Amino acid sequence: MTEPTEFLIENASLVLPDRVIESGWVAVADGKIAEIGEGAAPERGIDFHGDTLVPGLVELHTDHLEAHFAPRPHVRWHALSSVMAYDAQIAAAGITTVFDSLRAGSDADSASIGTDLALLAAAIEEARATGHLRVEHKTHLRCEIACDDVLEHVEAYAAKYPVHMMSLMDHTPGQRQFKDLETWRRYYMRKKPMTDAEANSFIANRLELHANNAGPNRLRLVEIAAETGAVLASHDDATAAHAAEAVGNGVGLAEFPTTMEAALALNEAGIRVMMGGPNVVRGGSHSGNVAAEELARAGVLDILSSDYVPASLLMSAFELPRRIPGIDLAAAIRTVTLTPAQATGLADRGAIETGLRADLVRVHVSGAASESPTPIVRQVWREGRRVS
Ligand SMILES: [Fe+2]
């Protein structure tokens, strides 16, 4: 890159890990944060006119690549073009480190892109190799443990590319997210209408796959995570027993627990709890499970993820302090920066701190005095280089 990576930001509100400096400045050199100061800057720089500076966001679970790659049920868009469009949208959402959530294991549901994993992986690799990615991309393999071919997919992927995170999912009707079969019916019928008879045979098929595969696949996937050094995540924990199983599997974080009971047990066991940003912004879960806000109020929400809407990551972090008295802006921003970085062993980023990567986001809060202020991303730097 030929652009200068030495610059100064002034007249900004700085969100540090533990407090906010109302008016301050940051100097960047060699892609890192070189100096931080309060009040007037020592020289002129990029004048923020009071806008807020937050660390580049760290996103652990977004399936948004699928929205670009499979924009219609039976359409598959050009893989590299999808990756570039997705990357641009992620950067524009203020995210500078993204764990691309790729599904492993074919779903009987035809909308699944499971079998395209290899194609997407190759496209991401091509984009990385040509140096055109704005954001740093890591891999999160979402492993559907009841599938026949999940191990095949994961082993083939791991033989070729690094794996940074793996989540163990079980969307069998009657389990976890769909503990209640009626919830499963309502959710799936909306996604893909079917007759009662079709639904019954679909359910019977899923239960059989679960009985045959879930146990042995879980064990092997836990081993693969250890072999590859991937951080392991549990998914949709619904009970204290699920939390205990997560502990036994050595998971580092828990994605989207569906009940307060599970979240409290996970927290008690020292496992970080991650919830969806859309759940915070919309004021509840789209599939009828516990609200992220309730967990935040109980002090057991550690990480937010944009899930299916990239822009929700920053929006949800700005929403938390407005709704929950015990959470200030610094604490809210930690849920989308420092804590996800720590949970995945990324010690060089996630905070406005001297010596860390200059992954930085300029945020303007639109309608700050109104009922519903909205954070707008204006500028984004990754390692000191402007990427959006
Ligand atoms: Fe789920």
XYZ file of C-alpha atoms and ligand atoms in Angstrom:
389
model
C 0.000 0.000 0.000
C 1.302 3.450 -0.881
C -0.969 5.522 1.350
C 0.628 7.165 4.405
C -0.072 5.334 7.638
C 1.090 8.252 9.795
C -1.634 10.655 10.825
C -3.303 12.350 13.727
C -6.953 12.493 14.714
C -8.064 15.497 16.780
C -11.142 16.918 18.433
C -12.623 13.460 18.945
C -14.514 11.786 21.730
C -12.385 8.704 22.488
C -13.961 5.506 23.751
C -11.235 3.814 25.800
C -11.743 0.353 27.381
C -12.750 1.784 30.755
C -13.804 5.400 30.137
C -14.594 8.021 27.545
C -12.342 11.042 26.934
C -14.780 13.739 25.855
C -12.251 15.622 23.747
C -8.938 14.122 22.769
C -6.540 13.070 20.046
C -4.804 9.946 18.746
C -1.576 9.702 16.762
C -1.104 6.756 14.402
C 2.235 5.544 13.030
C 3.242 2.329 11.245
C -0.243 0.945 11.486
C -0.325 1.211 15.261
C -1.667 3.627 17.856
C 1.407 5.670 18.765
C 0.024 8.144 21.271
C -3.240 9.166 22.924
C -3.945 12.533 24.499
C -6.633 14.563 26.223
C -7.615 18.096 25.141
C -5.978 19.968 22.253
C -3.703 17.993 19.912
C 0.002 18.932 19.605
C -0.459 19.571 15.879
C -3.268 19.727 13.354
C -4.755 16.491 12.071
C -8.043 15.029 10.867
C -10.598 17.180 12.685
C -13.404 14.953 13.999
C -15.572 17.957 15.000
C -16.612 16.072 18.118
C -17.368 12.741 16.416
C -16.659 9.587 18.397
C -13.645 7.322 17.843
C -14.078 3.651 18.723
C -11.779 0.684 18.087
C -12.433 -1.330 14.914
C -15.176 -3.818 15.694
C -14.422 -7.537 16.000
C -17.229 -9.682 14.593
C -17.293 -13.388 15.456
C -20.443 -14.656 13.785
C -21.833 -13.240 10.583
C -23.444 -15.324 7.905
C -23.825 -12.247 5.714
C -21.625 -13.641 2.947
C -24.556 -15.950 2.195
C -26.790 -12.945 1.507
C -24.430 -11.935 -1.316
C -23.661 -15.435 -2.555
C -27.220 -16.808 -2.438
C -29.347 -13.686 -3.009
C -32.344 -15.778 -4.102
C -33.245 -19.354 -3.085
C -31.844 -20.996 -6.230
C -29.354 -18.360 -7.348
C -25.621 -18.589 -6.645
C -23.802 -15.347 -7.418
C -20.170 -15.192 -8.605
C -18.154 -16.245 -5.541
C -15.295 -13.697 -5.690
C -17.699 -10.861 -6.482
C -19.812 -11.939 -3.483
C -16.770 -11.913 -1.209
C -15.753 -8.409 -2.340
C -19.264 -6.990 -1.871
C -19.582 -8.630 1.535
C -16.126 -7.371 2.578
C -17.069 -3.808 1.600
C -20.290 -3.963 3.564
C -18.526 -5.373 6.624
C -15.929 -2.564 6.476
C -18.650 0.076 6.089
C -20.273 -1.306 9.247
C -17.091 -0.425 11.191
C -15.879 -4.027 11.454
C -12.123 -4.467 10.926
C -11.807 -8.119 11.972
C -14.450 -10.537 10.792
C -14.882 -14.243 11.363
C -16.590 -15.417 8.177
C -19.158 -17.930 9.327
C -19.153 -20.753 6.828
C -21.505 -23.681 7.171
C -20.075 -27.170 7.307
C -22.491 -30.046 6.840
C -25.201 -30.159 4.182
C -28.637 -29.296 5.317
C -31.601 -31.309 4.058
C -33.139 -27.861 3.654
C -32.413 -26.912 0.036
C -31.618 -23.286 0.936
C -28.393 -24.465 2.576
C -25.122 -23.550 0.931
C -23.222 -26.311 2.719
C -21.856 -27.933 -0.411
C -20.511 -24.583 -1.624
C -18.112 -24.277 1.312
C -15.091 -25.163 -0.827
C -16.042 -22.606 -3.482
C -16.463 -19.786 -0.951
C -13.265 -20.715 0.851
C -11.344 -20.547 -2.431
C -12.876 -17.148 -3.265
C -11.954 -15.703 0.140
C -8.428 -17.042 -0.287
C -8.164 -15.496 -3.745
C -9.352 -12.116 -2.416
C -6.843 -12.323 0.434
C -3.960 -13.334 -1.828
C -4.545 -10.390 -4.164
C -4.471 -7.986 -1.188
C -7.872 -6.552 -1.980
C -9.683 -7.259 1.264
C -10.514 -4.214 3.387
C -11.111 -6.203 6.556
C -9.022 -8.953 8.161
C -10.923 -12.183 7.566
C -10.755 -15.197 9.875
C -12.674 -18.421 9.552
C -15.522 -19.581 11.734
C -16.784 -23.009 10.680
C -20.381 -23.481 11.754
C -20.621 -27.215 12.195
C -24.076 -28.796 12.058
C -23.270 -31.845 14.161
C -26.168 -34.067 13.075
C -25.249 -33.966 9.365
C -23.806 -36.990 7.601
C -21.053 -35.021 5.900
C -20.006 -32.439 8.490
C -16.711 -34.183 9.324
C -15.899 -34.570 5.644
C -16.425 -30.832 5.084
C -14.452 -29.747 8.145
C -11.547 -32.120 7.508
C -11.288 -31.061 3.863
C -11.353 -27.389 4.875
C -8.809 -27.801 7.694
C -6.430 -29.673 5.387
C -6.239 -26.581 3.160
C -6.854 -23.492 5.283
C -6.441 -22.311 8.878
C -9.527 -22.612 11.072
C -9.840 -19.941 13.794
C -13.168 -20.767 15.332
C -15.658 -23.637 15.233
C -19.186 -23.706 16.602
C -21.109 -26.866 17.360
C -24.696 -26.444 16.199
C -27.642 -28.771 16.509
C -30.780 -27.504 14.811
C -32.616 -30.816 15.049
C -36.318 -30.216 15.710
C -36.938 -30.660 19.434
C -33.407 -29.530 20.423
C -32.090 -26.210 21.763
C -33.248 -23.282 19.552
C -36.222 -25.474 18.660
C -36.812 -27.174 22.015
C -40.486 -26.864 21.317
C -41.532 -28.662 18.100
C -44.250 -26.117 17.418
C -41.653 -23.320 17.407
C -39.675 -25.322 14.881
C -42.751 -25.785 12.686
C -43.637 -22.090 12.760
C -40.044 -21.016 12.030
C -39.430 -23.467 9.175
C -42.865 -23.117 7.630
C -42.186 -19.407 7.269
C -38.826 -20.107 5.632
C -40.079 -22.934 3.461
C -43.779 -23.739 3.333
C -44.576 -27.496 3.454
C -47.584 -29.690 4.095
C -48.060 -31.396 7.459
C -47.061 -34.718 5.923
C -43.900 -33.204 4.443
C -43.069 -31.580 7.761
C -43.565 -34.893 9.594
C -41.258 -36.781 7.274
C -38.707 -33.947 7.418
C -38.785 -34.126 11.229
C -38.481 -37.939 11.243
C -35.476 -37.701 8.935
C -33.796 -35.077 11.138
C -34.367 -37.136 14.274
C -32.764 -40.153 12.639
C -29.724 -38.145 11.527
C -29.440 -36.800 15.052
C -29.583 -40.262 16.627
C -26.909 -41.596 14.279
C -24.507 -38.660 14.046
C -24.665 -36.030 16.761
C -22.757 -37.888 19.477
C -19.759 -39.188 17.487
C -19.512 -36.028 15.340
C -19.396 -33.808 18.425
C -16.494 -35.812 19.857
C -14.501 -35.706 16.632
C -15.148 -31.985 16.073
C -13.900 -31.206 19.578
C -10.714 -33.118 18.668
C -10.339 -31.230 15.385
C -10.654 -27.911 17.231
C -7.817 -28.974 19.522
C -5.706 -30.127 16.560
C -6.224 -26.928 14.548
C -6.085 -24.532 17.516
C -9.576 -23.233 16.706
C -11.564 -21.573 19.480
C -14.624 -23.690 20.118
C -18.093 -22.234 20.629
C -21.307 -23.818 21.800
C -24.508 -22.722 20.067
C -28.077 -22.232 21.299
C -27.460 -23.644 24.791
C -30.894 -23.991 26.389
C -30.293 -25.711 29.727
C -27.770 -25.987 32.562
C -26.960 -29.451 31.150
C -25.995 -27.858 27.812
C -23.740 -25.444 29.706
C -22.102 -28.393 31.483
C -21.597 -30.127 28.138
C -19.994 -26.912 26.796
C -17.590 -26.935 29.741
C -16.782 -30.582 29.036
C -16.105 -29.782 25.386
C -13.710 -26.991 26.408
C -15.591 -24.201 24.660
C -14.267 -20.637 24.886
C -17.554 -18.898 24.253
C -21.253 -19.611 23.944
C -23.253 -18.283 21.009
C -26.856 -17.293 21.501
C -27.958 -19.210 24.613
C -31.732 -19.420 24.368
C -32.650 -19.159 28.056
C -31.633 -17.220 31.156
C -30.955 -20.553 32.893
C -28.305 -21.512 30.333
C -26.731 -18.033 30.274
C -26.404 -17.942 34.073
C -24.835 -21.417 34.121
C -22.382 -20.485 31.349
C -21.432 -17.294 33.155
C -20.970 -19.218 36.397
C -18.601 -21.564 34.547
C -16.557 -18.627 33.225
C -17.684 -19.034 29.608
C -18.281 -15.788 27.714
C -21.816 -15.337 26.434
C -22.430 -13.883 22.972
C -25.788 -12.612 21.735
C -27.030 -11.096 18.502
C -27.026 -7.362 17.824
C -30.353 -7.560 15.973
C -31.866 -9.098 19.116
C -30.807 -5.947 21.073
C -31.902 -3.471 18.390
C -35.249 -5.197 17.735
C -35.905 -5.696 21.448
C -36.070 -9.503 21.361
C -35.143 -12.736 19.614
C -36.534 -13.463 16.129
C -37.183 -17.065 17.114
C -38.842 -16.390 20.453
C -35.925 -17.083 22.813
C -34.487 -14.983 25.663
C -33.865 -11.289 24.895
C -30.213 -10.182 24.817
C -31.246 -7.129 26.807
C -32.429 -9.328 29.695
C -29.055 -11.044 29.811
C -27.310 -7.665 29.733
C -29.440 -6.492 32.631
C -28.483 -9.644 34.559
C -24.803 -8.918 33.877
C -24.227 -12.039 31.762
C -23.870 -10.577 28.268
C -20.202 -10.414 27.256
C -20.102 -10.177 23.466
C -22.402 -8.932 20.726
C -22.373 -10.248 17.176
C -24.039 -8.776 14.110
C -25.515 -12.200 13.238
C -27.556 -11.459 10.094
C -27.286 -7.617 9.849
C -23.730 -6.170 9.791
C -24.862 -2.666 10.812
C -26.508 -4.058 13.944
C -23.138 -4.509 15.657
C -22.438 -0.820 16.202
C -26.126 0.049 16.615
C -26.610 -2.511 19.368
C -23.484 -1.367 21.217
C -24.777 2.218 21.206
C -28.237 1.030 22.309
C -27.115 -0.844 25.438
C -26.238 2.207 27.581
C -29.525 3.877 26.641
C -31.495 0.891 27.893
C -29.420 -0.488 30.748
C -28.323 1.820 33.573
C -25.385 -0.375 34.659
C -23.718 -0.281 31.230
C -21.842 2.819 30.100
C -20.594 3.448 26.547
C -17.088 2.127 27.311
C -18.517 -1.158 28.625
C -20.929 -1.441 25.688
C -18.152 -0.897 23.138
C -16.064 -3.602 24.853
C -18.738 -6.160 23.878
C -17.963 -5.562 20.195
C -14.200 -4.931 20.405
C -11.955 -5.972 23.301
C -13.966 -8.923 24.641
C -14.439 -10.722 21.288
C -10.736 -10.088 20.558
C -9.748 -11.615 23.897
C -12.143 -14.541 23.441
C -10.371 -15.459 20.216
C -6.823 -14.817 21.383
C -6.265 -11.610 19.364
C -4.107 -9.648 21.801
C -3.042 -6.951 19.318
C -6.393 -5.196 18.827
C -9.770 -4.284 20.279
C -8.941 -1.131 22.241
C -7.717 2.432 21.789
C -4.439 1.811 23.554
C -0.842 2.711 22.694
C 0.930 -0.068 20.791
C -2.213 -1.807 19.559
C -3.250 -1.939 15.914
C -4.689 1.279 14.546
C -8.035 -0.357 13.762
C -10.251 2.688 14.207
C -13.773 3.838 13.411
C -15.157 7.362 13.257
C -18.791 7.422 14.359
C -21.205 10.296 14.056
C -24.342 9.965 16.139
C -27.224 11.170 14.040
C -30.123 12.708 15.962
C -28.095 12.616 19.195
C -30.754 14.542 21.126
C -33.671 12.592 19.653
C -35.580 9.561 20.930
C -33.634 7.214 18.680
C -30.088 8.375 17.971
C -28.375 6.354 15.244
C -24.621 5.805 15.015
C -23.342 6.408 11.481
C -19.946 5.075 10.394
C -18.018 7.861 8.649
C -14.438 6.606 8.330
C -12.716 3.290 8.998
C -9.010 2.459 9.254
C -7.479 -0.976 9.510
C -3.858 -1.016 10.728
C -3.721 2.688 9.919
C -4.944 2.272 6.379
C -8.270 3.823 5.373
C -10.596 0.996 4.290
C -13.983 2.727 4.267
Fe -29.149 -21.623 16.020
